[in-house]
Amino acid sequence: MRFGVIVFPGSNCDRDVVYVTQDILKQPTRKVWHQETDLADIDVVVVPGGFSYGDYLRCGAIARFSPIMRSVLDHAQAGKPVLGICNGFQILTEVGLLPGALVRNRDLHFICDRVPLRVEAQGRFWTSAYGGQTQIKLPIAHGEGRYHADADTLAQLEDQGRVLFRYCSPSGAVDESGNPNGSLNNIAGICNEAGNVLGMMPHPERAADAQLGSTDGLGLFEGLLQGQLAAV
Amino acid sequence: MSQTYQAQIYVTLRPSVLDPAGTAVQSGLQQLGFTGVAGVRIGKYVELTVTAADEADATQQVDQMCDRLLANPTIENYRFEVQVLTEGVAA
């Protein structure tokens, strides 16, 4: 399976993703400069974390107009997987592939931490490799990661089982004490209606190598591989 | 004949969106002794010049800029003013 990792001016988690898909998972991977327009050779698009265009105006607002985003839209509309991590999640909401927006954290702090998450919506291929395991821990690093959407959108996300990751307390309770940034419904990651586009604020690529202290994030990429192989 | 216009654009968070920066500034003002202050909201101010056929054209262009890039309608509202920029008084 070929991975394409989009690189904007200001992306800084691109190489971390490439390390996971190419060096750990042994999948062919190429970095795709944002001014390219051809994704025909790519199976999975990853929009990585960072500060595209310095986060000027709003996170992701300018990146969405990069030439490659037209191709990312086509890729997503063809039903192929698109994963947006952190700034990538912000870009996917700005471009309209995912609903809602990511706004300033509740307590104004930039948060760099490792937080417990509930893995929800077990029927999705993204989370299938977790095999019913409901709690994992992933790093977060963001100043504007509070998920916001109007009441109708939130209800739709919940009714359709599109919330894939939720912040929780160490005991697994989904409540305010386990909500680091004030996200509505403790939302940390959501997918689109078809299920092939996932956006999440936590960084699975930073928890995929045991030498970094955790491999809780590797399951996400493994689920992606298994899901794709099953679909072929 | 085209004309240059100046646009002053105000982008604010929708009332339903929590504004933690505004809340923090409000508490700072209250600590300064401005105990009557309430409801501080922080937004963005964008100033630009645009060349257009007439004021209606300038207004339409700025409206589209706001809708497509300068504001995110999911979380923000915007309003703006457009006025003719007299020659030689460019910003």
PDB file of C-alpha atoms in Angstrom, chain B:
ATOM      1  CA  MET B   1     -12.955  53.071 -15.060  1.00  0.00           C
ATOM      2  CA  SER B   2     -11.938  51.216 -11.964  1.00  0.00           C
ATOM      3  CA  GLN B   3     -11.497  52.688  -8.526  1.00  0.00           C
ATOM      4  CA  THR B   4      -9.553  51.694  -5.453  1.00  0.00           C
ATOM      5  CA  TYR B   5     -11.481  50.993  -2.285  1.00  0.00           C
ATOM      6  CA  GLN B   6     -10.438  50.357   1.248  1.00  0.00           C
ATOM      7  CA  ALA B   7     -12.179  47.624   3.194  1.00  0.00           C
ATOM      8  CA  GLN B   8     -12.232  47.361   6.980  1.00  0.00           C
ATOM      9  CA  ILE B   9     -13.244  43.872   7.978  1.00  0.00           C
ATOM     10  CA  TYR B  10     -14.192  42.637  11.452  1.00  0.00           C
ATOM     11  CA  VAL B  11     -14.254  38.913  12.148  1.00  0.00           C
ATOM     12  CA  THR B  12     -15.742  37.773  15.454  1.00  0.00           C
ATOM     13  CA  LEU B  13     -16.445  34.425  17.042  1.00  0.00           C
ATOM     14  CA  ARG B  14     -20.095  33.436  16.852  1.00  0.00           C
ATOM     15  CA  PRO B  15     -21.876  34.062  20.169  1.00  0.00           C
ATOM     16  CA  SER B  16     -22.278  30.293  20.667  1.00  0.00           C
ATOM     17  CA  VAL B  17     -18.502  29.707  20.556  1.00  0.00           C
ATOM     18  CA  LEU B  18     -16.619  29.925  23.853  1.00  0.00           C
ATOM     19  CA  ASP B  19     -14.003  32.707  23.733  1.00  0.00           C
ATOM     20  CA  PRO B  20     -11.394  31.873  26.383  1.00  0.00           C
ATOM     21  CA  ALA B  21      -9.140  34.783  25.344  1.00  0.00           C
ATOM     22  CA  GLY B  22     -12.009  37.223  25.854  1.00  0.00           C
ATOM     23  CA  THR B  23     -12.773  35.679  29.244  1.00  0.00           C
ATOM     24  CA  ALA B  24      -9.125  36.024  30.309  1.00  0.00           C
ATOM     25  CA  VAL B  25      -8.986  39.677  29.223  1.00  0.00           C
ATOM     26  CA  GLN B  26     -12.253  40.372  31.024  1.00  0.00           C
ATOM     27  CA  SER B  27     -10.793  39.037  34.252  1.00  0.00           C
ATOM     28  CA  GLY B  28      -7.659  41.181  33.683  1.00  0.00           C
ATOM     29  CA  LEU B  29      -9.777  44.295  33.238  1.00  0.00           C
ATOM     30  CA  GLN B  30     -11.728  43.485  36.383  1.00  0.00           C
ATOM     31  CA  GLN B  31      -8.473  43.087  38.319  1.00  0.00           C
ATOM     32  CA  LEU B  32      -7.508  46.562  37.072  1.00  0.00           C
ATOM     33  CA  GLY B  33     -10.605  47.844  38.777  1.00  0.00           C
ATOM     34  CA  PHE B  34     -12.989  47.984  35.833  1.00  0.00           C
ATOM     35  CA  THR B  35     -15.536  45.953  37.727  1.00  0.00           C
ATOM     36  CA  GLY B  36     -18.374  46.982  35.432  1.00  0.00           C
ATOM     37  CA  VAL B  37     -16.874  45.278  32.401  1.00  0.00           C
ATOM     38  CA  ALA B  38     -18.597  42.179  31.089  1.00  0.00           C
ATOM     39  CA  GLY B  39     -18.861  40.169  27.915  1.00  0.00           C
ATOM     40  CA  VAL B  40     -15.393  40.702  26.414  1.00  0.00           C
ATOM     41  CA  ARG B  41     -15.043  39.040  23.020  1.00  0.00           C
ATOM     42  CA  ILE B  42     -11.872  39.117  20.941  1.00  0.00           C
ATOM     43  CA  GLY B  43     -11.951  39.077  17.171  1.00  0.00           C
ATOM     44  CA  LYS B  44      -9.795  39.921  14.165  1.00  0.00           C
ATOM     45  CA  TYR B  45      -9.486  43.113  12.173  1.00  0.00           C
ATOM     46  CA  VAL B  46      -8.417  42.936   8.523  1.00  0.00           C
ATOM     47  CA  GLU B  47      -7.729  45.985   6.378  1.00  0.00           C
ATOM     48  CA  LEU B  48      -7.208  45.721   2.644  1.00  0.00           C
ATOM     49  CA  THR B  49      -7.408  47.718  -0.538  1.00  0.00           C
ATOM     50  CA  VAL B  50      -9.179  46.389  -3.586  1.00  0.00           C
ATOM     51  CA  THR B  51      -9.623  47.696  -7.091  1.00  0.00           C
ATOM     52  CA  ALA B  52     -13.143  47.318  -8.400  1.00  0.00           C
ATOM     53  CA  ALA B  53     -15.497  48.721 -11.019  1.00  0.00           C
ATOM     54  CA  ASP B  54     -17.715  50.420  -8.453  1.00  0.00           C
ATOM     55  CA  GLU B  55     -18.735  50.205  -4.830  1.00  0.00           C
ATOM     56  CA  ALA B  56     -21.209  47.385  -5.417  1.00  0.00           C
ATOM     57  CA  ASP B  57     -18.469  45.344  -7.095  1.00  0.00           C
ATOM     58  CA  ALA B  58     -16.032  46.085  -4.265  1.00  0.00           C
ATOM     59  CA  THR B  59     -18.634  45.072  -1.692  1.00  0.00           C
ATOM     60  CA  GLN B  60     -19.367  41.843  -3.509  1.00  0.00           C
ATOM     61  CA  GLN B  61     -15.662  40.973  -3.786  1.00  0.00           C
ATOM     62  CA  VAL B  62     -14.987  41.625  -0.104  1.00  0.00           C
ATOM     63  CA  ASP B  63     -18.043  39.603   0.880  1.00  0.00           C
ATOM     64  CA  GLN B  64     -16.700  36.646  -1.094  1.00  0.00           C
ATOM     65  CA  MET B  65     -13.234  37.035   0.434  1.00  0.00           C
ATOM     66  CA  CYS B  66     -14.783  36.910   3.891  1.00  0.00           C
ATOM     67  CA  ASP B  67     -16.982  33.943   3.073  1.00  0.00           C
ATOM     68  CA  ARG B  68     -14.246  31.882   1.437  1.00  0.00           C
ATOM     69  CA  LEU B  69     -11.140  32.670   3.479  1.00  0.00           C
ATOM     70  CA  LEU B  70     -11.117  35.515   5.987  1.00  0.00           C
ATOM     71  CA  ALA B  71     -13.830  34.024   8.200  1.00  0.00           C
ATOM     72  CA  ASN B  72     -14.851  30.448   8.915  1.00  0.00           C
ATOM     73  CA  PRO B  73     -18.669  30.492   8.936  1.00  0.00           C
ATOM     74  CA  THR B  74     -18.687  27.438  11.228  1.00  0.00           C
ATOM     75  CA  ILE B  75     -17.294  29.468  14.114  1.00  0.00           C
ATOM     76  CA  GLU B  76     -17.167  33.099  13.019  1.00  0.00           C
ATOM     77  CA  ASN B  77     -19.322  36.023  11.869  1.00  0.00           C
ATOM     78  CA  TYR B  78     -18.029  38.969   9.881  1.00  0.00           C
ATOM     79  CA  ARG B  79     -18.991  42.503   8.931  1.00  0.00           C
ATOM     80  CA  PHE B  80     -17.160  45.105   6.890  1.00  0.00           C
ATOM     81  CA  GLU B  81     -17.147  48.641   5.563  1.00  0.00           C
ATOM     82  CA  VAL B  82     -15.968  49.701   2.105  1.00  0.00           C
ATOM     83  CA  GLN B  83     -14.986  53.237   1.163  1.00  0.00           C
ATOM     84  CA  VAL B  84     -13.371  54.931  -1.809  1.00  0.00           C
ATOM     85  CA  LEU B  85      -9.658  55.435  -1.367  1.00  0.00           C
ATOM     86  CA  THR B  86      -8.801  58.893  -2.663  1.00  0.00           C
ATOM     87  CA  GLU B  87      -5.802  58.962  -4.989  1.00  0.00           C
ATOM     88  CA  GLY B  88      -2.551  59.714  -3.177  1.00  0.00           C
ATOM     89  CA  VAL B  89      -3.946  58.705   0.199  1.00  0.00           C
ATOM     90  CA  ALA B  90      -3.148  55.016  -0.195  1.00  0.00           C
ATOM     91  CA  ALA B  91      -2.668  53.166   3.072  1.00  0.00           C
TER      92      ALA B  91
END
